[in-house]
PDB file of C-alpha atoms and ligand atoms in Angstrom:
ATOM      1  CA  MET A   1      -5.143 -33.248   1.070  1.00 90.00           C
ATOM      2  CA  ASN A   2      -1.953 -31.670   0.552  1.00 96.00           C
ATOM      3  CA  LEU A   3      -1.840 -27.824   1.186  1.00 97.00           C
ATOM      4  CA  LEU A   4       1.154 -25.826   0.882  1.00 98.00           C
ATOM      5  CA  LEU A   5       1.065 -22.397   2.066  1.00 98.00           C
ATOM      6  CA  TYR A   6       3.231 -19.457   0.355  1.00 98.00           C
ATOM      7  CA  GLY A   7       4.199 -16.136   1.337  1.00 97.00           C
ATOM      8  CA  ALA A   8       6.835 -13.423   2.850  1.00 97.00           C
ATOM      9  CA  PRO A   9       7.878 -13.332   6.320  1.00 97.00           C
ATOM     10  CA  GLY A  10       4.306 -12.014   8.352  1.00 95.00           C
ATOM     11  CA  SER A  11       2.039 -12.596   5.888  1.00 96.00           C
ATOM     12  CA  GLY A  12      -0.050 -15.050   7.674  1.00 95.00           C
ATOM     13  CA  LYS A  13       1.091 -18.807   6.760  1.00 96.00           C
ATOM     14  CA  GLY A  14       1.129 -19.688  10.686  1.00 93.00           C
ATOM     15  CA  THR A  15      -1.945 -18.216  11.159  1.00 92.00           C
ATOM     16  CA  GLN A  16      -4.011 -19.742   8.341  1.00 96.00           C
ATOM     17  CA  ALA A  17      -1.762 -22.950   8.604  1.00 96.00           C
ATOM     18  CA  ASN A  18      -3.475 -23.108  12.213  1.00 92.00           C
ATOM     19  CA  MET A  19      -6.935 -22.732  11.225  1.00 95.00           C
ATOM     20  CA  LEU A  20      -6.339 -25.276   8.458  1.00 96.00           C
ATOM     21  CA  ARG A  21      -5.077 -27.646  11.024  1.00 95.00           C
ATOM     22  CA  LYS A  22      -8.264 -27.612  13.222  1.00 94.00           C
ATOM     23  CA  HIS A  23     -10.555 -27.335  10.086  1.00 95.00           C
ATOM     24  CA  PHE A  24      -9.291 -30.335   8.198  1.00 95.00           C
ATOM     25  CA  GLY A  25      -7.662 -32.461  11.286  1.00 95.00           C
ATOM     26  CA  ILE A  26      -4.284 -32.836   9.160  1.00 96.00           C
ATOM     27  CA  PRO A  27      -0.784 -31.752  10.612  1.00 97.00           C
ATOM     28  CA  HIS A  28       0.934 -28.044  10.259  1.00 97.00           C
ATOM     29  CA  VAL A  29       4.289 -28.973   8.852  1.00 98.00           C
ATOM     30  CA  ALA A  30       6.292 -25.831   9.193  1.00 97.00           C
ATOM     31  CA  THR A  31      10.196 -25.631   8.842  1.00 98.00           C
ATOM     32  CA  GLY A  32      10.555 -22.659  10.959  1.00 96.00           C
ATOM     33  CA  ASP A  33       8.448 -24.465  13.897  1.00 94.00           C
ATOM     34  CA  MET A  34      10.812 -27.428  13.309  1.00 96.00           C
ATOM     35  CA  LEU A  35      14.221 -25.355  13.467  1.00 97.00           C
ATOM     36  CA  ARG A  36      13.377 -23.624  16.376  1.00 94.00           C
ATOM     37  CA  ALA A  37      12.245 -26.713  18.191  1.00 93.00           C
ATOM     38  CA  GLU A  38      15.819 -27.814  17.424  1.00 96.00           C
ATOM     39  CA  ILE A  39      17.361 -24.819  19.028  1.00 95.00           C
ATOM     40  CA  GLN A  40      15.405 -25.157  22.131  1.00 91.00           C
ATOM     41  CA  ALA A  41      16.157 -28.301  22.566  1.00 95.00           C
ATOM     42  CA  GLY A  42      19.854 -27.767  22.025  1.00 97.00           C
ATOM     43  CA  THR A  43      20.418 -30.234  19.463  1.00 97.00           C
ATOM     44  CA  PRO A  44      23.698 -30.075  17.009  1.00 97.00           C
ATOM     45  CA  LEU A  45      21.349 -29.026  14.237  1.00 97.00           C
ATOM     46  CA  GLY A  46      19.639 -26.457  16.429  1.00 97.00           C
ATOM     47  CA  ARG A  47      23.144 -25.191  17.253  1.00 97.00           C
ATOM     48  CA  GLN A  48      24.131 -25.028  13.548  1.00 97.00           C
ATOM     49  CA  ALA A  49      20.904 -23.327  12.891  1.00 97.00           C
ATOM     50  CA  GLN A  50      20.557 -20.703  15.700  1.00 97.00           C
ATOM     51  CA  PRO A  51      22.728 -18.040  14.190  1.00 97.00           C
ATOM     52  CA  ILE A  52      21.336 -18.607  10.476  1.00 97.00           C
ATOM     53  CA  LEU A  53      17.776 -17.952  12.077  1.00 96.00           C
ATOM     54  CA  ALA A  54      18.909 -14.983  14.183  1.00 94.00           C
ATOM     55  CA  ALA A  55      20.735 -13.445  11.147  1.00 95.00           C
ATOM     56  CA  GLY A  56      17.305 -13.782   9.001  1.00 95.00           C
ATOM     57  CA  GLN A  57      19.488 -16.152   6.291  1.00 97.00           C
ATOM     58  CA  TYR A  58      18.325 -19.688   5.008  1.00 98.00           C
ATOM     59  CA  VAL A  59      19.548 -23.075   6.146  1.00 98.00           C
ATOM     60  CA  SER A  60      21.356 -25.028   3.402  1.00 98.00           C
ATOM     61  CA  ASP A  61      18.819 -26.901   0.911  1.00 98.00           C
ATOM     62  CA  ASP A  62      20.516 -30.601   1.989  1.00 98.00           C
ATOM     63  CA  ILE A  63      19.467 -29.986   5.421  1.00 98.00           C
ATOM     64  CA  MET A  64      15.972 -28.636   4.827  1.00 98.00           C
ATOM     65  CA  ILE A  65      15.029 -31.223   2.515  1.00 98.00           C
ATOM     66  CA  GLY A  66      16.618 -34.194   4.534  1.00 97.00           C
ATOM     67  CA  MET A  67      14.027 -32.597   7.604  1.00 98.00           C
ATOM     68  CA  ILE A  68      10.924 -32.513   5.071  1.00 98.00           C
ATOM     69  CA  ARG A  69      11.825 -35.954   3.738  1.00 97.00           C
ATOM     70  CA  ASN A  70      11.418 -37.420   7.430  1.00 97.00           C
ATOM     71  CA  ARG A  71       9.029 -35.229   8.236  1.00 98.00           C
ATOM     72  CA  LEU A  72       6.480 -36.427   5.324  1.00 97.00           C
ATOM     73  CA  HIS A  73       7.477 -39.953   5.912  1.00 96.00           C
ATOM     74  CA  GLN A  74       5.433 -39.949   9.667  1.00 97.00           C
ATOM     75  CA  PRO A  75       2.258 -41.904   9.786  1.00 96.00           C
ATOM     76  CA  ASP A  76       0.393 -38.537  10.884  1.00 96.00           C
ATOM     77  CA  CYS A  77       0.990 -36.954   7.309  1.00 96.00           C
ATOM     78  CA  ALA A  78      -0.806 -40.222   5.677  1.00 93.00           C
ATOM     79  CA  SER A  79      -4.114 -38.286   5.042  1.00 92.00           C
ATOM     80  CA  GLY A  80      -2.438 -35.037   4.374  1.00 95.00           C
ATOM     81  CA  PHE A  81      -0.611 -32.028   5.699  1.00 97.00           C
ATOM     82  CA  ILE A  82      -0.160 -28.032   5.591  1.00 97.00           C
ATOM     83  CA  MET A  83       3.263 -27.246   4.547  1.00 98.00           C
ATOM     84  CA  ASP A  84       4.304 -23.922   5.696  1.00 98.00           C
ATOM     85  CA  GLY A  85       7.797 -22.609   5.177  1.00 98.00           C
ATOM     86  CA  PHE A  86       8.679 -25.094   2.533  1.00 98.00           C
ATOM     87  CA  PRO A  87       9.878 -24.988  -0.217  1.00 98.00           C
ATOM     88  CA  ARG A  88      11.623 -21.313  -0.087  1.00 98.00           C
ATOM     89  CA  THR A  89      14.154 -22.148  -2.730  1.00 98.00           C
ATOM     90  CA  VAL A  90      13.864 -23.682  -6.334  1.00 97.00           C
ATOM     91  CA  PRO A  91      15.921 -26.351  -5.497  1.00 98.00           C
ATOM     92  CA  GLN A  92      13.753 -27.151  -2.521  1.00 98.00           C
ATOM     93  CA  ALA A  93      10.565 -26.976  -4.723  1.00 97.00           C
ATOM     94  CA  LYS A  94      12.005 -29.416  -7.300  1.00 97.00           C
ATOM     95  CA  ALA A  95      13.133 -32.021  -4.377  1.00 97.00           C
ATOM     96  CA  LEU A  96       9.742 -31.605  -2.961  1.00 97.00           C
ATOM     97  CA  ASP A  97       8.177 -32.327  -6.147  1.00 96.00           C
ATOM     98  CA  SER A  98      10.254 -35.646  -6.595  1.00 97.00           C
ATOM     99  CA  LEU A  99       9.242 -36.762  -3.120  1.00 96.00           C
ATOM    100  CA  MET A 100       5.468 -36.451  -3.636  1.00 95.00           C
ATOM    101  CA  LYS A 101       5.724 -38.518  -6.634  1.00 95.00           C
ATOM    102  CA  ALA A 102       7.543 -41.396  -4.874  1.00 95.00           C
ATOM    103  CA  LEU A 103       5.170 -40.885  -2.197  1.00 93.00           C
ATOM    104  CA  GLY A 104       2.178 -40.779  -4.427  1.00 93.00           C
ATOM    105  CA  LYS A 105       1.171 -37.426  -2.792  1.00 89.00           C
ATOM    106  CA  PRO A 106      -0.089 -35.028  -5.238  1.00 91.00           C
ATOM    107  CA  LEU A 107       0.001 -30.974  -3.946  1.00 93.00           C
ATOM    108  CA  GLY A 108      -3.508 -30.189  -3.745  1.00 93.00           C
ATOM    109  CA  ARG A 109      -3.070 -26.408  -3.874  1.00 95.00           C
ATOM    110  CA  VAL A 110      -0.484 -23.689  -3.283  1.00 97.00           C
ATOM    111  CA  ILE A 111      -1.972 -20.660  -1.163  1.00 98.00           C
ATOM    112  CA  TYR A 112      -0.423 -17.383  -1.671  1.00 98.00           C
ATOM    113  CA  LEU A 113      -0.814 -15.005   0.977  1.00 98.00           C
ATOM    114  CA  LYS A 114      -0.282 -11.466  -0.932  1.00 98.00           C
ATOM    115  CA  VAL A 115       0.559  -8.801   1.667  1.00 97.00           C
ATOM    116  CA  GLU A 116       2.224  -5.516   1.009  1.00 95.00           C
ATOM    117  CA  THR A 117       5.729  -5.000   2.578  1.00 94.00           C
ATOM    118  CA  ASP A 118       4.762  -1.761   5.185  1.00 93.00           C
ATOM    119  CA  GLU A 119       2.013  -4.393   6.541  1.00 94.00           C
ATOM    120  CA  LEU A 120       4.602  -7.585   6.793  1.00 94.00           C
ATOM    121  CA  LEU A 121       6.950  -4.701   9.009  1.00 93.00           C
ATOM    122  CA  ARG A 122       3.880  -3.673  11.337  1.00 92.00           C
ATOM    123  CA  ARG A 123       3.076  -7.049  12.014  1.00 92.00           C
ATOM    124  CA  LEU A 124       6.487  -8.715  12.604  1.00 93.00           C
ATOM    125  CA  SER A 125       7.631  -5.816  14.860  1.00 90.00           C
ATOM    126  CA  GLY A 126       4.332  -6.600  16.982  1.00 89.00           C
ATOM    127  CA  ARG A 127       4.156 -10.379  16.593  1.00 92.00           C
ATOM    128  CA  LEU A 128       4.175 -12.434  19.885  1.00 93.00           C
ATOM    129  CA  VAL A 129       4.865 -16.426  19.680  1.00 91.00           C
ATOM    130  CA  CYS A 130       4.367 -18.994  22.268  1.00 90.00           C
ATOM    131  CA  PRO A 131       7.902 -20.304  23.109  1.00 86.00           C
ATOM    132  CA  LEU A 132       5.910 -23.986  24.070  1.00 85.00           C
ATOM    133  CA  CYS A 133       3.829 -24.409  21.038  1.00 84.00           C
ATOM    134  CA  GLN A 134       5.231 -22.097  18.750  1.00 81.00           C
ATOM    135  CA  ARG A 135       1.586 -20.338  17.713  1.00 84.00           C
ATOM    136  CA  THR A 136       2.050 -17.057  16.810  1.00 85.00           C
ATOM    137  CA  TYR A 137      -0.639 -14.221  18.107  1.00 89.00           C
ATOM    138  CA  PRO A 138      -1.271 -10.475  17.296  1.00 85.00           C
ATOM    139  CA  PRO A 139       0.216  -7.754  19.508  1.00 87.00           C
ATOM    140  CA  ALA A 140      -1.222  -7.266  22.859  1.00 88.00           C
ATOM    141  CA  THR A 141      -2.624 -11.185  23.440  1.00 92.00           C
ATOM    142  CA  ALA A 142      -2.131 -12.183  27.288  1.00 91.00           C
ATOM    143  CA  SER A 143      -1.214 -15.534  26.648  1.00 94.00           C
ATOM    144  CA  CYS A 144      -1.227 -18.883  24.607  1.00 94.00           C
ATOM    145  CA  GLU A 145      -4.592 -20.136  23.863  1.00 92.00           C
ATOM    146  CA  ALA A 146      -3.490 -23.666  23.798  1.00 91.00           C
ATOM    147  CA  ASP A 147      -1.399 -24.065  26.925  1.00 91.00           C
ATOM    148  CA  GLY A 148      -1.262 -20.719  28.812  1.00 92.00           C
ATOM    149  CA  GLY A 149       1.943 -19.555  28.436  1.00 87.00           C
ATOM    150  CA  ALA A 150       3.746 -16.408  28.594  1.00 94.00           C
ATOM    151  CA  LEU A 151       4.037 -15.080  25.146  1.00 95.00           C
ATOM    152  CA  VAL A 152       7.730 -13.694  23.691  1.00 93.00           C
ATOM    153  CA  GLN A 153       8.937 -11.617  20.502  1.00 92.00           C
ATOM    154  CA  ARG A 154      10.452 -14.138  18.076  1.00 91.00           C
ATOM    155  CA  GLU A 155      14.347 -13.465  17.614  1.00 90.00           C
ATOM    156  CA  ASP A 156      14.015 -12.959  14.356  1.00 93.00           C
ATOM    157  CA  ASP A 157      11.557 -10.630  14.529  1.00 93.00           C
ATOM    158  CA  LYS A 158      14.107  -7.956  15.982  1.00 90.00           C
ATOM    159  CA  VAL A 159      14.535  -5.276  13.912  1.00 87.00           C
ATOM    160  CA  GLU A 160      18.095  -6.366  12.709  1.00 89.00           C
ATOM    161  CA  ALA A 161      17.111  -9.515  11.151  1.00 91.00           C
ATOM    162  CA  VAL A 162      13.543  -8.527   9.755  1.00 94.00           C
ATOM    163  CA  LYS A 163      15.457  -6.685   6.580  1.00 92.00           C
ATOM    164  CA  PRO A 164      17.404  -9.613   5.611  1.00 95.00           C
ATOM    165  CA  ARG A 165      14.724 -11.908   5.940  1.00 96.00           C
ATOM    166  CA  ILE A 166      12.381  -9.966   3.379  1.00 96.00           C
ATOM    167  CA  GLU A 167      15.362  -9.578   0.768  1.00 96.00           C
ATOM    168  CA  ILE A 168      16.019 -13.107   0.954  1.00 97.00           C
ATOM    169  CA  TYR A 169      12.603 -13.972   0.446  1.00 98.00           C
ATOM    170  CA  LEU A 170      12.344 -11.790  -2.753  1.00 97.00           C
ATOM    171  CA  GLN A 171      15.717 -12.940  -4.265  1.00 97.00           C
ATOM    172  CA  LYS A 172      15.082 -16.994  -3.271  1.00 98.00           C
ATOM    173  CA  THR A 173      11.602 -17.328  -2.533  1.00 98.00           C
ATOM    174  CA  VAL A 174       9.642 -15.728  -5.194  1.00 97.00           C
ATOM    175  CA  PRO A 175      10.982 -17.424  -7.699  1.00 97.00           C
ATOM    176  CA  VAL A 176       9.263 -20.690  -6.005  1.00 97.00           C
ATOM    177  CA  LEU A 177       5.478 -19.031  -6.879  1.00 96.00           C
ATOM    178  CA  ASP A 178       6.542 -19.031 -10.533  1.00 94.00           C
ATOM    179  CA  HIS A 179       7.482 -22.864 -10.239  1.00 94.00           C
ATOM    180  CA  TYR A 180       3.758 -23.557  -9.045  1.00 95.00           C
ATOM    181  CA  ARG A 181       2.441 -20.962 -11.326  1.00 93.00           C
ATOM    182  CA  GLY A 182       3.592 -23.273 -14.026  1.00 88.00           C
ATOM    183  CA  GLU A 183       1.512 -25.968 -12.720  1.00 88.00           C
ATOM    184  CA  GLY A 184      -1.699 -24.210 -12.414  1.00 90.00           C
ATOM    185  CA  LEU A 185      -1.715 -24.676  -8.654  1.00 93.00           C
ATOM    186  CA  VAL A 186      -1.943 -21.080  -6.963  1.00 96.00           C
ATOM    187  CA  SER A 187      -4.784 -19.706  -5.513  1.00 97.00           C
ATOM    188  CA  GLU A 188      -3.399 -15.989  -4.828  1.00 97.00           C
ATOM    189  CA  ILE A 189      -5.215 -14.271  -1.965  1.00 97.00           C
ATOM    190  CA  ASP A 190      -5.259 -10.526  -1.100  1.00 94.00           C
ATOM    191  CA  GLY A 191      -3.869 -10.726   2.701  1.00 86.00           C
ATOM    192  CA  ARG A 192      -5.518  -7.498   3.767  1.00 85.00           C
ATOM    193  CA  GLY A 193      -8.470  -7.715   5.821  1.00 93.00           C
ATOM    194  CA  THR A 194      -9.190  -9.245   9.357  1.00 95.00           C
ATOM    195  CA  ILE A 195      -7.749 -12.976  10.071  1.00 94.00           C
ATOM    196  CA  GLU A 196     -11.192 -14.361   9.907  1.00 96.00           C
ATOM    197  CA  GLU A 197     -11.590 -12.574   6.351  1.00 97.00           C
ATOM    198  CA  ILE A 198      -8.514 -14.273   5.166  1.00 97.00           C
ATOM    199  CA  SER A 199      -9.655 -17.837   6.401  1.00 97.00           C
ATOM    200  CA  ARG A 200     -12.930 -17.266   4.831  1.00 97.00           C
ATOM    201  CA  GLN A 201     -10.824 -16.794   1.343  1.00 96.00           C
ATOM    202  CA  VAL A 202      -8.282 -19.351   2.017  1.00 97.00           C
ATOM    203  CA  LEU A 203     -11.239 -22.109   2.432  1.00 96.00           C
ATOM    204  CA  ALA A 204     -13.122 -20.935  -0.345  1.00 95.00           C
ATOM    205  CA  ALA A 205      -9.825 -21.334  -2.561  1.00 95.00           C
ATOM    206  CA  VAL A 206      -8.836 -25.023  -1.142  1.00 94.00           C
ATOM    207  CA  ASN A 207     -12.736 -25.922  -1.696  1.00 91.00           C
ATOM    208  CA  GLY A 208     -12.046 -24.844  -5.222  1.00 81.00           C
ATOM    209  CA  THR A 209     -14.243 -21.701  -5.464  1.00 51.00           C
ATOM    210  CA  VAL A 210     -13.410 -18.082  -6.546  1.00 41.00           C
ATOM    211  CA  THR A 211     -14.306 -15.618  -3.889  1.00 41.00           C
ATOM    212  CA  PRO A 212     -14.263 -12.046  -4.975  1.00 37.00           C
ATOM    213  CA  ARG A 213     -11.094 -10.844  -3.214  1.00 40.00           C
ATOM    214  CA  GLY A 214      -8.958 -13.645  -4.264  1.00 39.00           C
ATOM    215  CA  ARG A 215      -8.577 -15.235  -7.605  1.00 42.00           C
ATOM    216  CA  THR A 216      -7.634 -18.879  -8.617  1.00 44.00           C
ATOM    217  CA  ALA A 217      -4.633 -19.004 -10.998  1.00 42.00           C
TER     218      ALA A 217
HETATM  219  P1  AP5 B 301       9.782 -19.108   9.247  1.00 93.59           P
HETATM  220  O1  AP5 B 301       9.091 -19.526  10.866  1.00 93.59           O
HETATM  221  O2  AP5 B 301       8.705 -20.073   8.078  1.00 93.59           O
HETATM  222  O3  AP5 B 301       9.302 -17.719   9.197  1.00 93.59           O
HETATM  223  P2  AP5 B 301       8.706 -17.079   7.871  1.00 93.59           P
HETATM  224  O4  AP5 B 301       8.692 -17.480   6.779  1.00 93.59           O
HETATM  225  O5  AP5 B 301      10.075 -15.500   7.831  1.00 93.59           O
HETATM  226  O6  AP5 B 301       7.386 -16.735   8.311  1.00 93.59           O
HETATM  227  P3  AP5 B 301       6.649 -15.945   9.549  1.00 93.59           P
HETATM  228  O7  AP5 B 301       6.634 -17.437  10.726  1.00 93.59           O
HETATM  229  O8  AP5 B 301       7.322 -14.831  10.150  1.00 93.59           O
HETATM  230  O9  AP5 B 301       5.424 -15.521   9.416  1.00 93.59           O
HETATM  231  P4  AP5 B 301       3.989 -16.096   8.978  1.00 93.59           P
HETATM  232  O10 AP5 B 301       3.930 -15.925   7.642  1.00 93.59           O
HETATM  233  O11 AP5 B 301       3.902 -17.477   9.568  1.00 93.59           O
HETATM  234  O12 AP5 B 301       2.894 -15.143   9.580  1.00 93.59           O
HETATM  235  P5  AP5 B 301       2.021 -14.903  11.096  1.00 93.59           P
HETATM  236  O13 AP5 B 301       0.946 -16.316  10.790  1.00 93.59           O
HETATM  237  O14 AP5 B 301       3.127 -15.788  12.176  1.00 93.59           O
HETATM  238  O15 AP5 B 301      11.113 -19.464   9.183  1.00 93.59           O
HETATM  239  C1  AP5 B 301      11.896 -18.973  10.240  1.00 93.59           C
HETATM  240  C2  AP5 B 301      13.437 -18.901   9.853  1.00 93.59           C
HETATM  241  O16 AP5 B 301      13.512 -20.228   9.626  1.00 93.59           O
HETATM  242  C3  AP5 B 301      13.541 -18.453   8.139  1.00 93.59           C
HETATM  243  O17 AP5 B 301      13.986 -17.140   8.216  1.00 93.59           O
HETATM  244  C4  AP5 B 301      14.980 -19.295   7.830  1.00 93.59           C
HETATM  245  O18 AP5 B 301      16.259 -18.926   8.676  1.00 93.59           O
HETATM  246  C5  AP5 B 301      14.406 -20.690   8.725  1.00 93.59           C
HETATM  247  N1  AP5 B 301      13.807 -21.220   7.631  1.00 93.59           N
HETATM  248  C6  AP5 B 301      12.638 -22.335   7.761  1.00 93.59           C
HETATM  249  N2  AP5 B 301      12.493 -22.830   6.441  1.00 93.59           N
HETATM  250  C7  AP5 B 301      13.252 -22.855   5.765  1.00 93.59           C
HETATM  251  C8  AP5 B 301      13.689 -23.806   4.277  1.00 93.59           C
HETATM  252  N3  AP5 B 301      12.642 -23.997   3.923  1.00 93.59           N
HETATM  253  N4  AP5 B 301      15.018 -23.207   3.881  1.00 93.59           N
HETATM  254  C9  AP5 B 301      15.982 -22.548   4.595  1.00 93.59           C
HETATM  255  N5  AP5 B 301      15.665 -21.776   5.698  1.00 93.59           N
HETATM  256  C10 AP5 B 301      14.440 -21.944   6.499  1.00 93.59           C
HETATM  257  O19 AP5 B 301       1.340 -13.716  11.045  1.00 93.59           O
HETATM  258  C11 AP5 B 301       2.566 -12.743  11.639  1.00 93.59           C
HETATM  259  C12 AP5 B 301       1.727 -11.626  12.484  1.00 93.59           C
HETATM  260  O20 AP5 B 301       0.560 -11.102  11.792  1.00 93.59           O
HETATM  261  C13 AP5 B 301       1.070 -12.263  13.885  1.00 93.59           C
HETATM  262  O21 AP5 B 301       1.214 -11.649  15.022  1.00 93.59           O
HETATM  263  C14 AP5 B 301      -0.433 -12.697  13.117  1.00 93.59           C
HETATM  264  O22 AP5 B 301      -0.968 -12.665  14.454  1.00 93.59           O
HETATM  265  C15 AP5 B 301      -0.502 -11.621  12.692  1.00 93.59           C
HETATM  266  N6  AP5 B 301      -1.776 -11.350  11.333  1.00 93.59           N
HETATM  267  C16 AP5 B 301      -1.729 -12.867  10.701  1.00 93.59           C
HETATM  268  N7  AP5 B 301      -2.473 -12.605   9.579  1.00 93.59           N
HETATM  269  C17 AP5 B 301      -3.060 -11.344  10.048  1.00 93.59           C
HETATM  270  C18 AP5 B 301      -3.989 -10.513   9.567  1.00 93.59           C
HETATM  271  N8  AP5 B 301      -4.840 -10.800   8.285  1.00 93.59           N
HETATM  272  N9  AP5 B 301      -4.012  -9.188   9.840  1.00 93.59           N
HETATM  273  C19 AP5 B 301      -3.381  -8.544  10.616  1.00 93.59           C
HETATM  274  N10 AP5 B 301      -2.739  -9.284  11.790  1.00 93.59           N
HETATM  275  C20 AP5 B 301      -2.044 -10.582  10.771  1.00 93.59           C
HETATM  276 MG1   MG B 302       5.072 -18.929  10.524  1.00 93.59          MG
END
């Protein structure tokens, strides 16, 4: 099963991907997490990417497409994956189409988590992350459930980076949704509600059912 989580910054992609990862036992492929791991390790790519992420801008399509190509060829992706944060531009979406075709892996469903801007801003300003494993948590969470690590604010959740992140999403990433709508792959989920309520709708959409608050396009 190859799934794609789509939505604005703070819409809950990482949160729901973590649920799907546990539920289906397939890897969570998150380009933002991969870039932050490069930054933490101080690699040449990490050094190049750090100021781009801090400013809320996008890393180049060439770099991101190469990164995903390498990741999807790894053996743990053979039985499926949950993609989060890619594709973010129409050229990335077209490159993913070609890659999936070459790998013989059709995309099963695109889950669109639709959340209003006010709610995105509220969530991002309070979000905590584990610097060790990258999992995200709501405000006031004490420590990471996986490794007990102390939680921190993400550098790009500071106010000066949040506005450009939302602007670039509207400009470059919204057209990606039309790309997938055209293929009839999109399930739109109203992102209001508790994490557990959204998880139920996401699972229903993945399992191909229509729920009262979500609709399968
Ligand atoms: P990335 O890490 O992908 O960031 P993002 O898309 O901005 O999304 P976020 O991780 O901020 O939000 P999310 O949707 O995962 O929400 P979460 O579950 O954490 O990318 C970071 C950067 O890397 C980009 O800006 C770019 O620079 C670069 N990059 C990455 N991929 C790239 C690409 N393909 N091309 C070019 N550049 C790329 O939830 C947010 C908060 O809300 C949490 O605190 C959570 O607990 C809470 N929450 C979740 N659901 C609910 C709910 N239902 N109710 C209340 N709170 C909730
Ligand atoms: Mg995320």
